[in-house]
Coordinates of N, CA and C in Angstrom, one line a residue:
V1 N -109.7 -94.7 -114.8 CA -108.8 -94.6 -115.9 C -107.5 -95.4 -115.6
E2 N -106.9 -95.2 -114.4 CA -105.7 -95.9 -114.1 C -105.8 -97.4 -114.1
W3 N -106.9 -97.9 -113.6 CA -107.1 -99.4 -113.6 C -107.1 -100.0 -115.0
H4 N -107.8 -99.3 -115.9 CA -107.8 -99.7 -117.3 C -106.4 -99.7 -117.9
E5 N -105.6 -98.7 -117.6 CA -104.2 -98.6 -118.1 C -103.4 -99.7 -117.5
M6 N -103.6 -100.0 -116.2 CA -102.9 -101.0 -115.5 C -103.1 -102.4 -116.2
M7 N -104.4 -102.7 -116.5 CA -104.7 -104.0 -117.1 C -104.0 -104.1 -118.4
Q8 N -103.9 -103.0 -119.1 CA -103.2 -103.0 -120.4 C -101.7 -103.4 -120.3
Q9 N -101.2 -103.1 -119.1 CA -99.8 -103.4 -118.9 C -99.5 -104.8 -118.3
Q10 N -100.5 -105.6 -118.1 CA -100.4 -106.9 -117.4 C -99.5 -107.8 -118.3
S11 N -99.5 -107.6 -119.6 CA -98.7 -108.4 -120.5 C -97.3 -108.3 -120.3
R12 N -96.8 -107.2 -119.7 CA -95.4 -107.0 -119.4 C -94.9 -108.2 -118.4
F13 N -95.8 -108.6 -117.5 CA -95.5 -109.6 -116.6 C -95.5 -111.0 -117.2
T14 N -96.4 -111.3 -118.0 CA -96.6 -112.6 -118.7 C -95.5 -112.8 -119.7
E15 N -94.9 -111.7 -120.3 CA -93.9 -111.8 -121.3 C -92.5 -112.2 -120.7
Q16 N -92.4 -112.1 -119.4 CA -91.2 -112.4 -118.7 C -91.2 -113.9 -118.3
A17 N -90.1 -114.6 -118.4 CA -90.1 -116.0 -118.1 C -90.3 -116.2 -116.6
S18 N -89.9 -115.3 -115.8 CA -90.1 -115.4 -114.3 C -91.4 -114.9 -113.9
G19 N -92.2 -114.2 -114.8 CA -93.4 -113.6 -114.4 C -93.3 -112.3 -113.6
R20 N -92.0 -111.8 -113.5 CA -91.8 -110.6 -112.7 C -91.2 -109.5 -113.6
I21 N -91.3 -108.3 -113.1 CA -90.6 -107.1 -113.7 C -89.6 -106.6 -112.7
S22 N -88.5 -106.0 -113.3 CA -87.4 -105.5 -112.5 C -87.8 -104.1 -112.0
A23 N -86.9 -103.5 -111.2 CA -87.1 -102.1 -110.7 C -87.1 -101.1 -111.8
A24 N -86.2 -101.4 -112.8 CA -86.2 -100.5 -114.0 C -87.5 -100.6 -114.8
D25 N -88.0 -101.8 -114.9 CA -89.3 -102.0 -115.6 C -90.4 -101.2 -114.8
L26 N -90.3 -101.3 -113.5 CA -91.3 -100.7 -112.6 C -91.3 -99.2 -112.8
Q27 N -90.1 -98.6 -112.9 CA -90.0 -97.2 -113.1 C -90.6 -96.8 -114.5
E28 N -90.4 -97.6 -115.5 CA -91.0 -97.3 -116.8 C -92.5 -97.5 -116.7
L29 N -93.0 -98.5 -116.0 CA -94.4 -98.7 -115.9 C -95.1 -97.6 -115.2
F30 N -94.5 -97.0 -114.2 CA -95.1 -95.8 -113.6 C -95.3 -94.6 -114.5
G31 N -94.5 -94.6 -115.6 CA -94.6 -93.5 -116.6 C -95.8 -93.8 -117.6
C32 N -96.3 -95.0 -117.5 CA -97.3 -95.4 -118.5 C -98.7 -95.5 -117.8
V33 N -98.7 -95.5 -116.5 CA -100.0 -95.6 -115.8 C -100.2 -94.4 -114.9
R34 N -101.3 -93.8 -115.1 CA -101.6 -92.6 -114.3 C -102.3 -93.0 -113.0
V35 N -101.5 -93.6 -112.1 CA -102.0 -94.0 -110.8 C -102.1 -92.8 -109.9
L36 N -101.1 -92.0 -109.9 CA -101.0 -90.8 -109.1 C -101.0 -89.6 -110.0
Y37 N -101.8 -88.7 -109.8 CA -101.8 -87.4 -110.5 C -102.5 -86.3 -109.7
R38 N -102.1 -85.1 -110.1 CA -102.6 -83.9 -109.4 C -103.3 -83.1 -110.4
V39 N -104.5 -82.6 -110.1 CA -105.3 -81.8 -111.0 C -105.4 -80.4 -110.4
R40 N -105.1 -79.4 -111.2 CA -105.2 -78.0 -110.8 C -105.9 -77.2 -112.0
D41 N -107.0 -76.6 -111.6 CA -107.8 -75.8 -112.6 C -108.2 -76.7 -113.8
G42 N -108.6 -77.9 -113.5 CA -109.1 -78.8 -114.5 C -108.0 -79.5 -115.3
A43 N -106.7 -79.2 -115.1 CA -105.6 -79.8 -115.9 C -104.8 -80.7 -115.0
V44 N -104.3 -81.8 -115.6 CA -103.5 -82.7 -114.9 C -102.1 -82.2 -114.8
Q45 N -101.5 -82.0 -113.6 CA -100.2 -81.5 -113.5 C -99.1 -82.6 -113.6
T46 N -98.0 -82.2 -114.2 CA -96.9 -83.2 -114.4 C -96.2 -83.5 -113.0
M47 N -96.0 -84.8 -112.7 CA -95.3 -85.2 -111.5 C -94.0 -85.8 -111.9
R48 N -93.0 -85.5 -111.0 CA -91.7 -86.0 -111.2 C -91.7 -87.6 -111.1
A49 N -90.9 -88.2 -112.0 CA -90.9 -89.7 -112.0 C -90.2 -90.2 -110.8
F50 N -90.6 -91.4 -110.4 CA -89.9 -92.1 -109.3 C -88.4 -92.4 -109.7
S51 N -87.5 -92.2 -108.7 CA -86.1 -92.5 -109.0 C -85.9 -94.0 -109.1
P52 N -84.8 -94.5 -109.8 CA -84.5 -95.9 -109.8 C -84.3 -96.4 -108.3
H53 N -83.7 -95.6 -107.5 CA -83.5 -96.1 -106.1 C -84.8 -96.3 -105.4
A54 N -85.8 -95.4 -105.6 CA -87.1 -95.6 -104.9 C -87.8 -96.8 -105.4
C55 N -87.6 -97.1 -106.7 CA -88.2 -98.3 -107.3 C -87.6 -99.6 -106.7
R56 N -86.3 -99.5 -106.5 CA -85.6 -100.7 -105.9 C -86.1 -101.0 -104.5
W57 N -86.3 -99.9 -103.7 CA -86.8 -100.0 -102.4 C -88.2 -100.7 -102.4
L58 N -89.1 -100.2 -103.3 CA -90.4 -100.7 -103.4 C -90.4 -102.2 -103.8
V59 N -89.5 -102.6 -104.7 CA -89.4 -104.0 -105.1 C -88.9 -104.8 -103.9
A60 N -87.9 -104.3 -103.2 CA -87.4 -105.1 -102.0 C -88.5 -105.2 -100.9
M61 N -89.4 -104.2 -100.8 CA -90.4 -104.2 -99.8 C -91.6 -105.1 -100.1
F62 N -92.0 -105.2 -101.3 CA -93.2 -105.9 -101.7 C -92.9 -107.2 -102.6
G63 N -91.7 -107.3 -103.1 CA -91.5 -108.5 -103.9 C -91.1 -109.7 -103.1
S64 N -91.1 -110.8 -103.7 CA -90.7 -112.1 -103.0 C -89.4 -112.6 -103.6
P65 N -88.4 -112.7 -102.7 CA -87.1 -113.1 -103.2 C -87.1 -114.5 -103.8
M66 N -86.4 -114.6 -105.0 CA -86.3 -115.9 -105.6 C -85.1 -116.7 -105.0
P67 N -85.0 -118.0 -105.2 CA -83.8 -118.7 -104.7 C -82.5 -118.0 -105.1
G68 N -81.7 -117.8 -104.1 CA -80.4 -117.1 -104.4 C -80.4 -115.6 -104.2
E69 N -81.6 -115.0 -104.0 CA -81.7 -113.6 -103.8 C -81.7 -113.2 -102.4
A70 N -80.9 -112.3 -101.9 CA -80.9 -111.9 -100.5 C -82.1 -111.0 -100.3
F71 N -82.6 -110.3 -101.3 CA -83.8 -109.6 -101.3 C -84.4 -109.6 -102.7
A72 N -85.7 -109.3 -102.8 CA -86.4 -109.4 -104.1 C -85.8 -108.5 -105.2
H73 N -85.7 -109.0 -106.4 CA -85.2 -108.2 -107.5 C -86.3 -107.9 -108.5
G74 N -87.5 -108.4 -108.2 CA -88.6 -108.2 -109.1 C -89.9 -108.3 -108.5
L75 N -91.0 -107.9 -109.2 CA -92.3 -107.9 -108.7 C -93.2 -108.8 -109.6
A76 N -94.0 -109.6 -109.0 CA -95.1 -110.3 -109.8 C -96.3 -109.4 -109.9
W77 N -97.2 -109.8 -110.8 CA -98.4 -108.9 -111.0 C -99.2 -108.6 -109.8
N78 N -99.5 -109.6 -108.9 CA -100.2 -109.3 -107.7 C -99.4 -108.5 -106.8
E79 N -98.1 -108.6 -106.8 CA -97.3 -107.7 -105.9 C -97.3 -106.3 -106.4
F80 N -97.3 -106.1 -107.8 CA -97.4 -104.8 -108.4 C -98.7 -104.1 -108.0
L81 N -99.8 -104.9 -107.9 CA -101.1 -104.3 -107.5 C -101.0 -103.8 -106.1
T82 N -100.3 -104.6 -105.2 CA -100.1 -104.2 -103.8 C -99.3 -102.9 -103.7
V83 N -98.3 -102.8 -104.6 CA -97.5 -101.6 -104.6 C -98.4 -100.4 -105.0
I84 N -99.3 -100.5 -105.9 CA -100.1 -99.5 -106.4 C -101.0 -99.0 -105.3
Q85 N -101.6 -100.0 -104.5 CA -102.5 -99.6 -103.4 C -101.7 -98.9 -102.3
Y86 N -100.5 -99.4 -102.1 CA -99.7 -98.7 -101.1 C -99.4 -97.3 -101.5
L87 N -99.0 -97.0 -102.7 CA -98.7 -95.7 -103.2 C -99.9 -94.8 -103.1
K88 N -101.1 -95.3 -103.5 CA -102.3 -94.5 -103.4 C -102.6 -94.1 -102.0
G89 N -102.4 -95.0 -101.1 CA -102.7 -94.7 -99.7 C -101.7 -93.7 -99.1
A90 N -100.4 -93.9 -99.5 CA -99.3 -92.9 -99.0 C -99.5 -91.6 -99.6
Y91 N -100.0 -91.5 -100.9 CA -100.2 -90.2 -101.5 C -101.3 -89.4 -100.9
A92 N -102.4 -90.1 -100.5 CA -103.5 -89.5 -99.8 C -103.0 -88.8 -98.5
K93 N -102.2 -89.6 -97.8 CA -101.7 -89.0 -96.5 C -100.7 -87.9 -96.8
Y94 N -99.9 -88.0 -97.8 CA -99.0 -87.0 -98.2 C -99.7 -85.7 -98.5
L95 N -100.8 -85.8 -99.3 CA -101.5 -84.6 -99.6 C -102.1 -83.8 -98.4
T96 N -102.5 -84.6 -97.4 CA -103.0 -83.9 -96.2 C -101.9 -83.1 -95.5
C97 N -100.7 -83.4 -95.8 CA -99.6 -82.6 -95.2 C -99.0 -81.5 -96.1
D98 N -99.5 -81.5 -97.3 CA -99.1 -80.5 -98.3 C -100.0 -79.3 -98.1
I99 N -99.8 -78.6 -97.1 CA -100.7 -77.5 -96.7 C -100.8 -76.4 -97.8
S100 N -99.7 -76.1 -98.5 CA -99.8 -75.1 -99.5 C -100.3 -75.5 -100.8
R101 N -100.5 -76.9 -100.9 CA -101.0 -77.5 -102.2 C -100.1 -77.1 -103.4
Q102 N -98.8 -77.1 -103.1 CA -97.9 -76.9 -104.2 C -97.2 -78.1 -104.7
G103 N -97.6 -79.3 -104.1 CA -97.1 -80.6 -104.6 C -95.8 -80.9 -103.8
A104 N -95.6 -80.4 -102.6 CA -94.4 -80.7 -101.9 C -94.7 -80.5 -100.4
V105 N -94.1 -81.4 -99.6 CA -94.2 -81.3 -98.1 C -93.0 -80.6 -97.6
T106 N -93.2 -79.6 -96.7 CA -92.0 -78.9 -96.1 C -91.3 -79.8 -95.1
T107 N -90.1 -79.5 -94.9 CA -89.3 -80.2 -93.9 C -90.0 -80.1 -92.5
Q108 N -90.6 -79.0 -92.2 CA -91.3 -78.8 -90.9 C -92.5 -79.7 -90.8
D109 N -93.1 -80.1 -91.9 CA -94.3 -80.9 -91.8 C -93.9 -82.4 -92.0
L110 N -92.6 -82.7 -92.1 CA -92.2 -84.1 -92.3 C -92.6 -85.0 -91.1
W111 N -92.5 -84.5 -89.9 CA -92.8 -85.3 -88.7 C -94.3 -85.7 -88.8
V112 N -95.2 -84.7 -89.2 CA -96.6 -85.0 -89.3 C -96.9 -86.1 -90.4
A113 N -96.2 -85.9 -91.5 CA -96.4 -86.8 -92.6 C -96.0 -88.2 -92.3
L114 N -94.9 -88.4 -91.6 CA -94.4 -89.7 -91.2 C -95.3 -90.3 -90.2
A115 N -95.8 -89.5 -89.2 CA -96.7 -90.0 -88.2 C -98.0 -90.5 -88.8
A116 N -98.5 -89.8 -89.8 CA -99.7 -90.2 -90.5 C -99.5 -91.6 -91.2
C117 N -98.3 -91.9 -91.5 CA -98.0 -93.2 -92.2 C -97.5 -94.3 -91.2
G118 N -97.6 -94.0 -89.9 CA -97.3 -95.0 -88.9 C -95.9 -94.9 -88.3
I119 N -95.1 -93.9 -88.7 CA -93.7 -93.8 -88.2 C -93.7 -92.7 -87.2
H120 N -93.5 -93.2 -85.9 CA -93.6 -92.2 -84.8 C -92.2 -92.1 -84.2
M121 N -91.6 -90.9 -84.5 CA -90.2 -90.7 -84.0 C -90.2 -89.3 -83.3
T122 N -89.1 -89.1 -82.6 CA -89.0 -87.8 -81.9 C -88.6 -86.7 -83.0
Q123 N -88.8 -85.5 -82.7 CA -88.5 -84.4 -83.7 C -87.1 -84.4 -84.0
E124 N -86.2 -84.8 -83.1 CA -84.8 -84.8 -83.3 C -84.4 -85.9 -84.3
V125 N -85.0 -87.0 -84.2 CA -84.7 -88.1 -85.2 C -85.2 -87.7 -86.6
V126 N -86.5 -87.2 -86.6 CA -87.0 -86.8 -87.9 C -86.2 -85.7 -88.6
D127 N -85.6 -84.8 -87.7 CA -84.7 -83.8 -88.3 C -83.4 -84.4 -88.9
N128 N -82.9 -85.5 -88.3 CA -81.8 -86.2 -88.9 C -82.2 -86.8 -90.2
I129 N -83.4 -87.4 -90.3 CA -83.9 -88.0 -91.5 C -84.0 -86.9 -92.6
R130 N -84.6 -85.8 -92.2 CA -84.7 -84.6 -93.1 C -83.4 -84.2 -93.7
K131 N -82.4 -84.1 -92.9 CA -81.1 -83.7 -93.3 C -80.5 -84.7 -94.3
C132 N -80.8 -86.0 -94.0 CA -80.2 -87.1 -94.8 C -80.8 -87.0 -96.2
Y133 N -82.1 -86.7 -96.4 CA -82.7 -86.7 -97.7 C -82.7 -85.4 -98.4
D134 N -82.8 -84.3 -97.6 CA -82.8 -83.0 -98.2 C -81.4 -82.5 -98.6
T135 N -80.8 -83.2 -99.5 CA -79.4 -83.0 -99.9 C -79.3 -81.7 -100.7
D136 N -80.3 -81.2 -101.3 CA -80.2 -79.9 -102.1 C -80.7 -78.8 -101.2
S137 N -81.0 -79.0 -100.0 CA -81.4 -77.9 -99.0 C -82.6 -77.1 -99.6
S138 N -83.5 -77.8 -100.3 CA -84.6 -77.1 -100.9 C -85.7 -76.8 -99.8
G139 N -85.7 -77.5 -98.7 CA -86.7 -77.3 -97.7 C -88.0 -78.0 -97.9
T140 N -88.1 -78.8 -99.0 CA -89.4 -79.5 -99.3 C -89.1 -80.9 -99.8
F141 N -90.1 -81.7 -99.8 CA -90.0 -83.1 -100.3 C -91.1 -83.3 -101.3
E142 N -90.8 -83.5 -102.6 CA -91.8 -83.9 -103.5 C -92.2 -85.4 -103.2
F143 N -93.3 -85.9 -103.8 CA -93.8 -87.2 -103.5 C -92.7 -88.3 -103.8
D144 N -92.0 -88.2 -104.9 CA -91.0 -89.3 -105.2 C -90.0 -89.3 -104.1
E145 N -89.6 -88.2 -103.6 CA -88.6 -88.1 -102.5 C -89.2 -88.7 -101.2
F146 N -90.4 -88.3 -100.9 CA -91.1 -88.7 -99.7 C -91.3 -90.2 -99.7
I147 N -91.7 -90.8 -100.9 CA -92.0 -92.2 -100.9 C -90.7 -93.1 -100.7
Q148 N -89.6 -92.6 -101.2 CA -88.3 -93.3 -101.0 C -88.0 -93.2 -99.5
L149 N -88.1 -92.1 -98.9 CA -87.8 -91.9 -97.5 C -88.8 -92.8 -96.6
L150 N -90.1 -92.8 -97.0 CA -91.1 -93.5 -96.2 C -90.8 -95.0 -96.3
V151 N -90.5 -95.5 -97.5 CA -90.3 -97.0 -97.6 C -89.1 -97.4 -96.8
E152 N -88.1 -96.6 -96.8 CA -86.9 -97.0 -96.1 C -87.2 -96.9 -94.6
C153 N -87.9 -95.9 -94.1 CA -88.2 -95.8 -92.7 C -89.1 -97.0 -92.3
Q154 N -90.1 -97.3 -93.1 CA -91.0 -98.4 -92.7 C -90.3 -99.8 -92.7
L155 N -89.4 -100.0 -93.6 CA -88.7 -101.2 -93.6 C -87.8 -101.3 -92.3
Y156 N -87.1 -100.3 -92.0 CA -86.2 -100.3 -90.8 C -87.0 -100.4 -89.6
D157 N -88.2 -99.8 -89.5 CA -89.1 -99.8 -88.4 C -89.6 -101.3 -88.2
H158 N -89.9 -101.9 -89.3 CA -90.4 -103.3 -89.2 C -89.3 -104.2 -88.8
V159 N -88.1 -104.1 -89.4 CA -86.9 -104.9 -89.0 C -86.6 -104.7 -87.5
F160 N -86.6 -103.5 -87.0 CA -86.3 -103.2 -85.6 C -87.3 -103.9 -84.7
D161 N -88.6 -103.7 -85.0 CA -89.6 -104.3 -84.2 C -89.5 -105.8 -84.2
A162 N -89.3 -106.4 -85.4 CA -89.2 -107.9 -85.5 C -88.0 -108.4 -84.7
R163 N -86.9 -107.6 -84.7 CA -85.7 -108.0 -84.0 C -85.9 -108.0 -82.5
V164 N -86.7 -107.0 -82.0 CA -87.0 -106.9 -80.6 C -87.9 -108.0 -80.2
A165 N -88.8 -108.4 -81.0 CA -89.8 -109.4 -80.7 C -89.1 -110.8 -80.7
Q166 N -88.1 -111.0 -81.6 CA -87.4 -112.3 -81.7 C -85.9 -112.0 -81.9
P167 N -85.3 -111.7 -80.8 CA -83.9 -111.2 -80.9 C -82.9 -112.3 -81.4
S168 N -83.3 -113.5 -81.5 CA -82.3 -114.6 -81.9 C -82.4 -114.8 -83.4
T169 N -83.1 -114.0 -84.2 CA -83.2 -114.3 -85.6 C -82.9 -113.0 -86.4
L170 N -82.4 -113.3 -87.6 CA -82.2 -112.2 -88.6 C -83.5 -111.9 -89.3
T171 N -83.7 -110.7 -89.8 CA -85.0 -110.3 -90.4 C -84.8 -109.8 -91.8
P172 N -85.5 -110.3 -92.8 CA -85.3 -109.9 -94.2 C -86.0 -108.6 -94.4
L173 N -85.7 -107.9 -95.5 CA -86.4 -106.6 -95.8 C -87.9 -106.8 -96.1
N174 N -88.2 -107.9 -96.8 CA -89.6 -108.1 -97.2 C -90.5 -108.4 -96.0
R175 N -91.5 -107.6 -95.8 CA -92.3 -107.8 -94.5 C -93.2 -109.0 -94.6
L176 N -93.4 -109.6 -95.7 CA -94.3 -110.8 -95.8 C -93.6 -112.1 -95.7
N177 N -92.3 -112.1 -95.7 CA -91.6 -113.4 -95.7 C -91.3 -113.8 -94.3
P178 N -91.1 -115.1 -94.0 CA -90.8 -115.5 -92.6 C -89.4 -115.0 -92.2
L179 N -89.2 -115.0 -90.9 CA -87.9 -114.6 -90.4 C -86.8 -115.6 -90.8
L180 N -85.6 -115.1 -90.9 CA -84.5 -116.0 -91.3 C -83.5 -116.2 -90.1
G181 N -82.8 -117.3 -90.1 CA -81.7 -117.5 -89.1 C -80.4 -116.9 -89.7
P182 N -79.3 -117.1 -89.0 CA -79.1 -118.0 -87.8 C -79.2 -117.2 -86.5
T183 N -79.1 -117.9 -85.4 CA -79.1 -117.2 -84.1 C -77.8 -116.7 -83.8
F184 N -77.7 -115.4 -83.2 CA -76.4 -114.9 -82.8 C -76.6 -113.9 -81.7
A185 N -77.8 -113.6 -81.2 CA -78.0 -112.6 -80.2 C -77.3 -113.0 -78.9
A186 N -77.4 -114.3 -78.5 CA -76.8 -114.7 -77.3 C -75.2 -114.6 -77.3
V187 N -74.7 -114.9 -78.5 CA -73.2 -114.8 -78.7 C -72.8 -113.3 -78.6
G188 N -73.6 -112.4 -79.2 CA -73.3 -111.0 -79.2 C -73.3 -110.4 -77.8
S189 N -74.3 -110.8 -77.0 CA -74.5 -110.3 -75.6 C -73.3 -110.8 -74.8
A190 N -72.9 -112.0 -75.0 CA -71.8 -112.5 -74.2 C -70.5 -111.8 -74.5
N191 N -70.4 -111.2 -75.7 CA -69.1 -110.5 -76.0 C -69.3 -109.0 -75.8
G192 N -70.3 -108.5 -75.1 CA -70.4 -107.1 -74.8 C -71.0 -106.3 -75.9
L193 N -71.9 -106.9 -76.7 CA -72.5 -106.2 -77.8 C -73.3 -104.9 -77.3
V194 N -73.1 -103.8 -77.9 CA -73.8 -102.6 -77.6 C -75.1 -102.6 -78.3
T195 N -76.2 -102.3 -77.5 CA -77.5 -102.3 -78.1 C -78.0 -100.8 -78.2
L196 N -79.0 -100.6 -79.1 CA -79.5 -99.3 -79.4 C -81.0 -99.3 -79.3
D197 N -81.6 -98.2 -78.8 CA -83.1 -98.1 -78.9 C -83.4 -97.7 -80.3
K198 N -84.7 -97.6 -80.6 CA -85.1 -97.3 -82.0 C -84.7 -95.9 -82.4
S199 N -84.8 -94.9 -81.5 CA -84.4 -93.6 -81.9 C -82.9 -93.5 -82.3
A200 N -82.1 -94.2 -81.5 CA -80.6 -94.2 -81.7 C -80.3 -94.9 -83.0
F201 N -81.1 -96.0 -83.2 CA -80.9 -96.8 -84.4 C -81.2 -96.0 -85.7
F202 N -82.3 -95.3 -85.7 CA -82.7 -94.5 -86.8 C -81.7 -93.3 -87.0
S203 N -81.2 -92.7 -86.0 CA -80.3 -91.6 -86.1 C -79.0 -92.2 -86.7
M204 N -78.6 -93.4 -86.4 CA -77.4 -94.0 -87.0 C -77.6 -94.3 -88.5
V205 N -78.7 -94.9 -88.8 CA -78.8 -95.4 -90.3 C -79.0 -94.2 -91.2
F206 N -79.5 -93.1 -90.6 CA -79.8 -91.9 -91.5 C -78.7 -90.8 -91.3
A207 N -77.5 -91.2 -90.8 CA -76.4 -90.3 -90.6 C -75.7 -90.0 -91.9
V208 N -75.9 -90.8 -92.9 CA -75.3 -90.6 -94.2 C -76.2 -90.0 -95.2
P209 N -75.9 -88.9 -95.9 CA -76.9 -88.4 -96.9 C -77.2 -89.3 -98.0
R210 N -78.4 -89.4 -98.4 CA -78.9 -90.3 -99.5 C -78.7 -89.6 -100.8
N211 N -78.2 -90.3 -101.8 CA -78.1 -89.8 -103.1 C -79.4 -90.2 -103.9
L212 N -80.3 -89.2 -104.0 CA -81.5 -89.5 -104.7 C -81.3 -89.6 -106.2

């Protein structure tokens, strides 16, 4: 069903001069396509819509920046299909951590959920991430909250690993684009630049509560 609905939405991309849709368009599109849904007792349960912030993260992660863009502001059709596959895979892993089958992952299970998606951090770091995102102290993460958290973690994880592998270059958010210059690692080291391991880096970037 969802693939039929998706093909019906392809015209949204061709109607745009750039062939891309914005994060706002992506949020609206998610409301038109039943890509992710939960069935209980034979009935499809309502799921909370993705936030604009989560959609902007998805666009930055999977879109291709146009000239003059520091990061992607839109998605082409093939990039949108990649986003859908990513969400379906993440949702399957999310469900395995939803032990109670109530449509939410507890903060205690967040470490397991992130590890299932390839983010391996100490419990202390994951606890910092939990505090950063659980701003309402509900103790649970619905999928829209989890996907925003996951995308941000995966992008930072990619940027950190790329930086370690090639310390003389800057790394863009989009994982598919080549590394960008200029070089400055040697200059920083000469001036006593303080370095961080990955755990300290994650603790730092998630020290500020996120406004979902």
